[in-house]
Every structure is written in C-alpha cells, then in structure tokens.
Coordinates of N, CA, C and O in Angstrom, one line a residue:
A1 N 9.5 -0.4 20.0 CA 8.1 -0.8 19.7 C 8.1 -2.0 18.7 O 7.3 -2.9 18.8
L2 N 9.0 -1.9 17.7 CA 9.1 -3.0 16.7 C 9.4 -4.3 17.3 O 8.9 -5.4 17.0
Y3 N 10.4 -4.3 18.3 CA 10.8 -5.5 18.9 C 9.6 -6.1 19.7 O 9.3 -7.3 19.7
A4 N 8.9 -5.3 20.4 CA 7.7 -5.7 21.2 C 6.7 -6.3 20.3 O 6.1 -7.3 20.6
I5 N 6.4 -5.6 19.2 CA 5.4 -6.1 18.2 C 5.8 -7.5 17.7 O 5.0 -8.4 17.7
R6 N 7.0 -7.6 17.3 CA 7.5 -8.9 16.7 C 7.3 -10.0 17.8 O 6.8 -11.1 17.4
H7 N 7.6 -9.8 19.0 CA 7.5 -10.8 20.0 C 6.0 -11.1 20.5 O 5.7 -12.2 20.8
E8 N 5.2 -10.0 20.5 CA 3.8 -10.2 20.9 C 3.0 -10.9 19.8 O 2.2 -11.8 20.1
V9 N 3.3 -10.6 18.5 CA 2.6 -11.2 17.4 C 3.1 -12.7 17.3 O 2.3 -13.6 17.1
G10 N 4.4 -12.9 17.4 CA 4.9 -14.2 17.2 C 4.8 -14.7 15.8 O 4.5 -13.9 14.9
P11 N 5.1 -16.0 15.5 CA 5.1 -16.5 14.1 C 3.6 -16.4 13.6 O 2.7 -16.8 14.4
L12 N 3.4 -16.0 12.4 CA 2.1 -16.0 11.8 C 1.8 -17.4 11.2 O 2.7 -18.0 10.5
M13 N 0.6 -17.9 11.5 CA 0.2 -19.2 11.0 C -0.2 -19.1 9.5 O -1.1 -18.3 9.2
K14 N 0.4 -20.0 8.7 CA 0.0 -20.1 7.3 C -1.4 -20.6 7.2 O -1.7 -21.7 7.7
D15 N -2.3 -19.9 6.5 CA -3.7 -20.3 6.6 C -4.3 -20.5 5.2 O -5.5 -20.7 5.0
A16 N -3.5 -20.5 4.1 CA -4.0 -20.7 2.8 C -3.0 -21.6 2.0 O -1.8 -21.6 2.4
E17 N -3.5 -22.2 0.9 CA -2.6 -23.0 0.1 C -2.8 -22.5 -1.4 O -3.9 -22.3 -1.8
A18 N -1.7 -22.5 -2.1 CA -1.7 -22.1 -3.5 C -1.2 -23.3 -4.3 O -0.3 -24.1 -3.8
D19 N -1.7 -23.5 -5.5 CA -1.3 -24.6 -6.3 C -0.8 -24.0 -7.6 O -1.6 -23.4 -8.4
T20 N 0.5 -24.2 -8.0 CA 1.1 -23.6 -9.2 C 0.9 -24.5 -10.4 O 1.2 -24.2 -11.5
G21 N 0.4 -25.7 -10.1 CA 0.4 -26.7 -11.2 C 1.6 -27.7 -11.1 O 1.5 -28.8 -11.4
K22 N 2.7 -27.2 -10.6 CA 3.9 -28.0 -10.4 C 4.1 -28.3 -9.0 O 4.7 -29.4 -8.7
Y23 N 3.7 -27.5 -8.1 CA 3.8 -27.7 -6.7 C 2.8 -26.9 -5.9 O 2.2 -25.9 -6.5
T24 N 2.6 -27.2 -4.7 CA 1.7 -26.4 -3.8 C 2.5 -25.8 -2.7 O 3.6 -26.4 -2.3
Y25 N 2.0 -24.7 -2.1 CA 2.7 -24.1 -1.0 C 1.7 -23.4 -0.1 O 0.6 -23.1 -0.6
R26 N 2.0 -23.3 1.2 CA 1.1 -22.6 2.1 C 1.7 -21.2 2.4 O 2.9 -21.0 2.3
Y27 N 0.8 -20.3 2.7 CA 1.2 -18.9 3.0 C 0.2 -18.2 3.9 O -0.9 -18.8 4.2
V28 N 0.6 -17.1 4.4 CA -0.3 -16.3 5.3 C -1.1 -15.3 4.5 O -0.4 -14.5 3.7
T29 N -2.4 -15.2 4.6 CA -3.2 -14.3 3.8 C -3.1 -12.9 4.4 O -2.8 -12.7 5.6
L30 N -3.4 -11.9 3.6 CA -3.4 -10.5 4.0 C -4.4 -10.3 5.2 O -4.0 -9.7 6.2
P31 N -5.6 -10.8 5.1 CA -6.6 -10.6 6.2 C -6.0 -11.2 7.6 O -6.2 -10.6 8.6
T32 N -5.3 -12.3 7.5 CA -4.7 -12.9 8.7 C -3.6 -12.0 9.2 O -3.5 -11.7 10.5
V33 N -2.8 -11.5 8.4 CA -1.7 -10.6 8.8 C -2.3 -9.3 9.5 O -1.9 -9.0 10.6
V34 N -3.3 -8.7 8.8 CA -3.9 -7.5 9.4 C -4.6 -7.8 10.7 O -4.4 -7.1 11.7
E35 N -5.3 -8.9 10.8 CA -6.0 -9.3 12.0 C -5.1 -9.5 13.2 O -5.3 -9.1 14.3
K36 N -3.9 -10.1 12.9 CA -3.0 -10.4 14.0 C -2.1 -9.2 14.4 O -1.7 -9.0 15.5
V37 N -1.8 -8.4 13.4 CA -0.8 -7.3 13.6 C -1.5 -6.0 14.1 O -1.0 -5.4 15.0
D38 N -2.6 -5.7 13.6 CA -3.2 -4.4 13.9 C -3.4 -4.1 15.4 O -3.0 -3.0 15.8
P39 N -4.1 -5.0 16.1 CA -4.3 -4.7 17.6 C -3.0 -4.5 18.3 O -2.9 -3.6 19.2
V40 N -2.0 -5.3 18.0 CA -0.7 -5.2 18.7 C 0.1 -3.9 18.3 O 0.6 -3.2 19.1
A41 N 0.1 -3.6 17.0 CA 0.8 -2.4 16.5 C 0.1 -1.2 17.1 O 0.8 -0.2 17.5
K42 N -1.2 -1.2 17.2 CA -1.9 0.0 17.7 C -1.5 0.2 19.2 O -1.3 1.4 19.6
R43 N -1.4 -0.8 20.0 CA -1.0 -0.7 21.4 C 0.4 0.0 21.5 O 0.7 0.6 22.5
H44 N 1.2 -0.2 20.5 CA 2.6 0.3 20.5 C 2.8 1.6 19.7 O 3.9 2.0 19.4
G45 N 1.7 2.1 19.2 CA 1.7 3.4 18.4 C 2.2 3.3 17.0 O 2.6 4.3 16.4
I46 N 2.2 2.1 16.4 CA 2.6 1.9 15.1 C 1.4 1.7 14.1 O 0.5 1.0 14.4
F47 N 1.5 2.4 13.0 CA 0.5 2.3 12.0 C 1.2 2.2 10.6 O 2.0 3.0 10.3
I48 N 0.8 1.2 9.8 CA 1.3 1.2 8.4 C 0.2 1.5 7.5 O -0.9 0.9 7.5
H49 N 0.5 2.4 6.6 CA -0.5 2.8 5.6 C 0.0 2.5 4.2 O 1.1 2.8 3.9
H50 N -0.9 2.0 3.3 CA -0.6 1.8 1.9 C -1.6 2.5 1.0 O -2.7 2.6 1.3
Q51 N -1.0 3.1 0.0 CA -1.9 3.8 -1.0 C -1.4 3.5 -2.4 O -0.2 3.5 -2.7
L52 N -2.3 3.2 -3.3 CA -2.0 2.9 -4.7 C -1.7 4.2 -5.4 O -2.4 5.2 -5.3
N53 N -0.6 4.2 -6.1 CA -0.1 5.4 -6.9 C 0.3 4.9 -8.2 O 1.5 4.6 -8.4
G54 N -0.6 4.7 -9.2 CA -0.2 4.2 -10.5 C 0.2 2.7 -10.4 O -0.6 1.9 -9.8
D55 N 1.4 2.4 -10.8 CA 1.9 1.0 -10.7 C 2.8 0.8 -9.5 O 3.6 -0.1 -9.4
M56 N 2.6 1.7 -8.5 CA 3.4 1.7 -7.3 C 2.5 1.6 -6.1 O 1.3 2.1 -6.1
L57 N 3.0 0.9 -5.1 CA 2.3 0.9 -3.8 C 3.1 1.8 -2.8 O 4.3 1.5 -2.6
H58 N 2.5 2.9 -2.4 CA 3.1 3.8 -1.5 C 3.0 3.4 -0.1 O 1.9 3.1 0.4
H59 N 4.2 3.2 0.6 CA 4.2 2.7 2.0 C 4.5 3.9 2.9 O 5.4 4.7 2.7
Q60 N 3.8 3.9 4.1 CA 4.1 4.9 5.1 C 4.0 4.1 6.5 O 3.1 3.4 6.7
L61 N 5.1 4.3 7.3 CA 5.1 3.8 8.6 C 5.0 5.0 9.6 O 5.9 5.8 9.5
W62 N 4.0 4.9 10.5 CA 3.8 6.0 11.4 C 4.1 5.5 12.8 O 3.7 4.3 13.1
F63 N 4.7 6.3 13.7 CA 4.9 5.9 15.1 C 4.5 7.1 15.9 O 5.0 8.2 15.8
N64 N 3.5 6.9 16.8 CA 3.0 7.9 17.7 C 2.6 9.2 16.9 O 3.0 10.3 17.2
N65 N 1.9 9.0 15.8 CA 1.4 10.0 14.9 C 2.4 10.8 14.2 O 2.2 11.9 13.7
A66 N 3.6 10.3 14.1 CA 4.7 10.9 13.3 C 5.1 10.0 12.2 O 5.4 8.8 12.4
L67 N 5.2 10.5 11.0 CA 5.7 9.8 9.8 C 7.1 9.4 10.0 O 8.0 10.3 10.1
C68 N 7.5 8.2 10.0 CA 8.9 7.7 10.3 C 9.5 7.2 9.0 O 10.7 7.2 8.9
E69 N 8.7 6.6 8.1 CA 9.3 5.9 7.0 C 8.3 6.0 5.8 O 7.1 5.8 6.0
T70 N 8.9 6.3 4.6 CA 8.0 6.3 3.4 C 8.8 5.8 2.2 O 10.0 6.1 2.1
Y71 N 8.2 5.0 1.4 CA 8.9 4.6 0.1 C 7.8 4.0 -0.8 O 6.7 3.8 -0.4
D72 N 8.2 3.8 -2.0 CA 7.3 3.2 -3.0 C 7.8 1.9 -3.4 O 9.0 1.6 -3.5
I73 N 6.8 1.0 -3.7 CA 7.1 -0.4 -4.1 C 6.5 -0.6 -5.5 O 5.3 -0.3 -5.7
V74 N 7.3 -1.1 -6.4 CA 6.8 -1.4 -7.8 C 5.9 -2.6 -7.7 O 6.2 -3.6 -7.1
L75 N 4.8 -2.5 -8.3 CA 3.8 -3.6 -8.4 C 4.0 -4.3 -9.7 O 3.6 -3.8 -10.8
P76 N 4.5 -5.6 -9.6 CA 4.6 -6.3 -10.9 C 3.2 -6.8 -11.4 O 2.4 -7.2 -10.6
N77 N 3.0 -6.7 -12.7 CA 1.7 -7.1 -13.2 C 2.0 -7.5 -14.7 O 1.6 -6.9 -15.6
P78 N 2.7 -8.7 -14.8 CA 3.1 -9.1 -16.2 C 1.9 -9.3 -17.1 O 2.1 -9.0 -18.3
A79 N 0.8 -9.7 -16.6 CA -0.3 -10.0 -17.5 C -1.1 -8.7 -17.9 O -1.8 -8.6 -18.8
G80 N -0.9 -7.6 -17.1 CA -1.5 -6.3 -17.3 C -3.0 -6.4 -17.1 O -3.7 -5.5 -17.7
T81 N -3.5 -7.3 -16.2 CA -4.9 -7.4 -16.0 C -5.3 -6.8 -14.6 O -4.4 -6.6 -13.7
A82 N -6.5 -6.5 -14.4 CA -7.0 -6.0 -13.1 C -6.8 -7.0 -12.0 O -6.4 -6.7 -10.9
Q83 N -7.0 -8.3 -12.4 CA -6.8 -9.4 -11.4 C -5.3 -9.5 -11.0 O -5.0 -9.7 -9.9
G84 N -4.5 -9.3 -12.0 CA -3.0 -9.4 -11.8 C -2.6 -8.2 -10.8 O -1.8 -8.4 -9.9
L85 N -3.2 -7.0 -11.1 CA -2.9 -5.9 -10.2 C -3.4 -6.1 -8.8 O -2.7 -5.8 -7.8
G86 N -4.6 -6.6 -8.7 CA -5.1 -6.9 -7.4 C -4.3 -7.9 -6.6 O -4.0 -7.8 -5.4
S87 N -3.8 -9.0 -7.3 CA -3.0 -10.0 -6.6 C -1.6 -9.3 -6.2 O -1.1 -9.6 -5.1
A88 N -1.1 -8.5 -7.1 CA 0.2 -7.8 -6.7 C 0.0 -6.9 -5.5 O 0.9 -6.8 -4.6
I89 N -1.1 -6.2 -5.4 CA -1.3 -5.3 -4.3 C -1.4 -6.1 -3.0 O -0.8 -5.8 -2.0
S90 N -2.2 -7.2 -3.0 CA -2.4 -8.0 -1.8 C -1.0 -8.6 -1.4 O -0.7 -8.6 -0.2
Y91 N -0.3 -9.1 -2.4 CA 1.0 -9.7 -2.1 C 2.0 -8.7 -1.5 O 2.6 -9.0 -0.5
M92 N 2.1 -7.6 -2.1 CA 3.0 -6.6 -1.6 C 2.6 -6.0 -0.3 O 3.5 -5.7 0.6
R93 N 1.4 -5.8 -0.1 CA 0.9 -5.3 1.2 C 1.3 -6.3 2.3 O 1.8 -5.9 3.4
R94 N 1.0 -7.6 2.1 CA 1.3 -8.6 3.0 C 2.7 -8.7 3.4 O 3.2 -8.7 4.5
Y95 N 3.6 -8.7 2.3 CA 5.0 -8.8 2.5 C 5.6 -7.6 3.1 O 6.5 -7.6 3.9
D96 N 5.1 -6.4 2.8 CA 5.6 -5.2 3.3 C 5.3 -5.1 4.8 O 6.2 -4.7 5.6
I97 N 4.1 -5.4 5.2 CA 3.8 -5.4 6.7 C 4.7 -6.4 7.4 O 5.3 -6.0 8.5
V98 N 4.8 -7.6 6.9 CA 5.6 -8.6 7.6 C 7.1 -8.2 7.7 O 7.7 -8.3 8.7
T99 N 7.6 -7.7 6.6 CA 9.0 -7.3 6.6 C 9.3 -6.0 7.4 O 10.3 -5.9 8.0
S100 N 8.4 -5.1 7.3 CA 8.6 -3.8 8.0 C 8.6 -4.0 9.5 O 9.3 -3.3 10.2
L101 N 7.9 -5.0 10.0 CA 7.8 -5.2 11.4 C 8.7 -6.4 11.9 O 8.8 -6.7 13.0
G102 N 9.4 -7.0 10.9 CA 10.3 -8.0 11.3 C 9.6 -9.3 11.7 O 10.2 -10.1 12.5
L103 N 8.4 -9.6 11.1 CA 7.7 -10.7 11.5 C 8.1 -11.9 10.7 O 8.7 -11.8 9.6
V104 N 7.7 -13.1 11.1 CA 8.0 -14.3 10.4 C 6.7 -15.2 10.3 O 5.8 -15.1 11.2
A105 N 6.6 -16.1 9.3 CA 5.6 -17.0 9.3 C 6.0 -18.3 9.9 O 7.2 -18.6 10.0
E106 N 5.1 -19.1 10.5 CA 5.5 -20.3 11.1 C 6.1 -21.2 10.1 O 5.8 -21.2 9.0
D107 N 7.0 -22.1 10.6 CA 7.7 -23.0 9.8 C 6.9 -24.3 9.7 O 6.8 -25.1 10.7
D108 N 6.3 -24.6 8.6 CA 5.5 -25.8 8.4 C 6.2 -26.7 7.4 O 5.6 -27.5 6.7
D109 N 7.5 -26.7 7.4 CA 8.3 -27.5 6.5 C 8.6 -28.9 7.1 O 9.6 -29.5 6.7
G110 N 7.7 -29.4 7.9 CA 8.0 -30.6 8.6 C 8.1 -31.8 7.6 O 8.9 -32.7 7.8
A111 N 7.3 -31.8 6.5 CA 7.4 -32.8 5.5 C 8.7 -32.9 4.9 O 9.3 -33.9 4.7
A112 N 9.3 -31.7 4.5 CA 10.6 -31.7 3.8 C 11.7 -32.1 4.8 O 12.6 -32.7 4.4
A113 N 11.5 -31.7 6.1 CA 12.5 -32.1 7.1 C 12.5 -33.6 7.3 O 13.5 -34.1 7.8
S114 N 11.4 -34.3 7.1 CA 11.3 -35.7 7.4 C 11.7 -36.6 6.2 O 11.7 -37.8 6.3
I115 N 12.1 -36.0 5.1 CA 12.6 -36.8 3.9 C 13.8 -37.5 4.3 O 14.8 -36.9 4.8
V116 N 13.9 -38.8 4.0 CA 15.0 -39.6 4.3 C 16.1 -39.3 3.2 O 15.8 -39.5 2.0
R117 N 17.2 -38.9 3.5 CA 18.3 -38.6 2.6 C 19.3 -39.7 2.7 O 19.6 -40.2 3.8
P118 N 19.9 -40.1 1.6 CA 21.0 -41.2 1.7 C 22.1 -40.6 2.5 O 22.4 -39.4 2.5
P119 N 22.8 -41.5 3.3 CA 23.9 -41.1 4.1 C 25.0 -40.6 3.2 O 25.3 -41.2 2.1
Q120 N 25.7 -39.6 3.7 CA 26.9 -39.1 2.9 C 28.0 -40.0 3.2 O 28.2 -40.5 4.3
T121 N 28.8 -40.3 2.2 CA 30.0 -41.1 2.4 C 31.1 -40.2 2.9 O 31.2 -39.1 2.6
A122 N 32.0 -40.9 3.6 CA 33.2 -40.2 4.2 C 34.1 -39.8 3.0 O 34.2 -40.6 2.1
P123 N 34.7 -38.7 3.0 CA 35.6 -38.3 2.0 C 36.8 -39.3 1.9 O 37.2 -39.8 3.0
Q124 N 37.3 -39.5 0.7 CA 38.4 -40.4 0.6 C 39.7 -39.8 1.2 O 39.9 -38.6 1.0
A125 N 40.5 -40.6 1.8 CA 41.7 -40.1 2.4 C 42.7 -39.7 1.2 O 42.8 -40.5 0.2
T126 N 43.3 -38.6 1.3 CA 44.2 -38.2 0.3 C 45.6 -38.0 0.9 O 45.7 -37.7 2.1
Q127 N 46.6 -38.2 0.1 CA 47.9 -38.0 0.6 C 48.2 -36.5 0.6 O 47.8 -35.8 -0.3
T128 N 48.8 -36.1 1.6 CA 49.2 -34.7 1.7 C 50.6 -34.5 1.3 O 51.5 -35.3 1.6
R129 N 50.8 -33.4 0.6 CA 52.2 -33.1 0.2 C 52.7 -31.9 1.1 O 51.9 -31.1 1.5
P130 N 53.9 -31.9 1.3 CA 54.4 -30.7 2.0 C 54.2 -29.4 1.3 O 54.2 -29.4 0.0
S131 N 53.8 -28.4 2.0 CA 53.6 -27.1 1.3 C 54.9 -26.6 0.6 O 56.0 -26.8 1.2
P132 N 54.7 -26.0 -0.6 CA 55.9 -25.5 -1.2 C 56.5 -24.3 -0.4 O 55.8 -23.6 0.3
R133 N 57.8 -24.2 -0.4 CA 58.5 -23.2 0.4 C 58.2 -21.9 -0.3 O 58.4 -21.7 -1.5
R134 N 57.8 -20.9 0.5 CA 57.5 -19.6 -0.1 C 58.8 -18.7 0.0 O 59.4 -18.7 1.0
T135 N 59.0 -18.0 -1.0 CA 60.1 -17.1 -1.0 C 59.6 -15.7 -1.4 O 58.7 -15.6 -2.2
Q136 N 60.2 -14.7 -0.9 CA 59.9 -13.3 -1.2 C 60.5 -13.0 -2.6 O 61.7 -13.1 -2.7
T137 N 59.7 -12.6 -3.5 CA 60.2 -12.2 -4.9 C 60.3 -10.7 -5.1 O 60.8 -10.3 -6.1
T138 N 59.7 -10.0 -4.2 CA 59.8 -8.5 -4.4 C 60.4 -7.9 -3.1 O 60.3 -8.4 -2.1
A139 N 60.9 -6.7 -3.3 CA 61.4 -6.0 -2.1 C 60.3 -5.5 -1.2 O 59.2 -5.3 -1.7
P140 N 60.6 -5.4 0.0 CA 59.5 -5.0 1.0 C 59.1 -3.5 0.7 O 59.9 -2.8 0.2
V141 N 57.9 -3.2 1.1 CA 57.4 -1.8 1.0 C 58.1 -1.0 2.1 O 58.2 -1.5 3.2
T142 N 58.5 0.2 1.7 CA 59.1 1.1 2.7 C 58.2 2.2 3.0 O 57.2 2.4 2.3
T143 N 58.5 3.0 4.0 CA 57.6 4.0 4.5 C 58.2 5.4 4.2 O 57.9 6.4 4.9
G144 N 59.0 5.5 3.2 CA 59.6 6.8 2.9 C 58.8 7.6 1.8 O 57.6 7.6 1.8
D145 N 59.5 8.2 0.9 CA 58.8 9.0 -0.1 C 58.1 8.0 -1.1 O 58.3 6.8 -1.1
D146 N 57.2 8.6 -1.9 CA 56.5 7.8 -2.9 C 57.4 7.0 -3.8 O 57.1 5.9 -4.3
D147 N 58.6 7.5 -4.0 CA 59.5 6.9 -4.9 C 60.0 5.6 -4.3 O 60.5 4.7 -5.0
D148 N 60.0 5.4 -3.0 CA 60.5 4.3 -2.3 C 59.4 3.1 -2.2 O 59.8 2.0 -1.8
V149 N 58.2 3.4 -2.6 CA 57.1 2.4 -2.4 C 57.2 1.4 -3.6 O 57.3 1.7 -4.7
N150 N 57.2 0.1 -3.2 CA 57.3 -1.0 -4.2 C 55.9 -1.1 -4.8 O 54.9 -1.5 -4.2
E151 N 55.7 -0.9 -6.1 CA 54.4 -0.9 -6.7 C 54.0 -2.3 -7.2 O 53.0 -2.5 -7.9
D152 N 54.8 -3.3 -6.8 CA 54.4 -4.7 -7.2 C 53.3 -5.2 -6.3 O 52.7 -6.2 -6.6
F153 N 53.0 -4.5 -5.2 CA 52.0 -5.0 -4.3 C 50.6 -4.5 -4.8 O 50.4 -3.4 -5.2

C-alpha cells in the first residue's frame, strides 16, 4: 500500500516560501500535504493520526483499521511560546506524513543547478614511485590450540 501511495501521490509541489532574513526557501504546506495524501491513502486503507501529548506529538499509522505503528516525536519550542509550539506541530506533522509514506517534494532547485561554476583544472601529473616491498614481520596464525594463535593480529 505504501508503494502505491507514493507513486499515486507523486512529488508534492512546494506551495509556500519562507524568508529567514538570510535566505528564502520554498516548502510544501501541511494543508497541501493532507489534501494530496488523504484521498489516496484512504483508497489504500492507510490513516495517519497525530495527537498532542505535552511536548510530544504522538504518531499512529493505521492500515485497514489495525494499528501498525506508533511513536512519539519531540516538539522543539526554543522560544517557549504558543506560536512556536504551533509551528513545531505543523512542521512535525508535515514531515511525519511525508516520511512515513516515503513521499518527496518536487525539486525546484533549477536556479542552483544553473549556476555557472568555474571549470575544474586537471590534476597535476605526479611521479609514481614503486610500491615498497612488503615483508611479513609476524608468524602466520595457526588453527591449533589457543596457545598457537599469534596475538599480533
């Protein structure tokens, strides 16, 4: 069922942009993940349930009305605010659904891929020296009693 879901949903389209002040990035919002995943998962008997339990997000994955997987996810909230907790819940729910089902977001890294990079120079030719001759400096290990085993290995 998970394989079918992953292929029916396909890559999720990034539909929002965040600005950190230093850079911007695009991501898939939780409503988009739920909208795209729920109908397909339902057809295949999969349901993911999340419940808040203190500073943890409790995950349950159900298949054909049977609980198959359960675990808790720590919710980071460094600022200790309600807004920080809400953001952590949305973030973890989104990533938990995507990772639990093996989904991926579309690759919109076209701009980075089009950056012109300077050509790499060929490595300088170096002279090769013949390998030093290896000699055995310890006696070989035998298969007799423990007293016969060479402990240098």
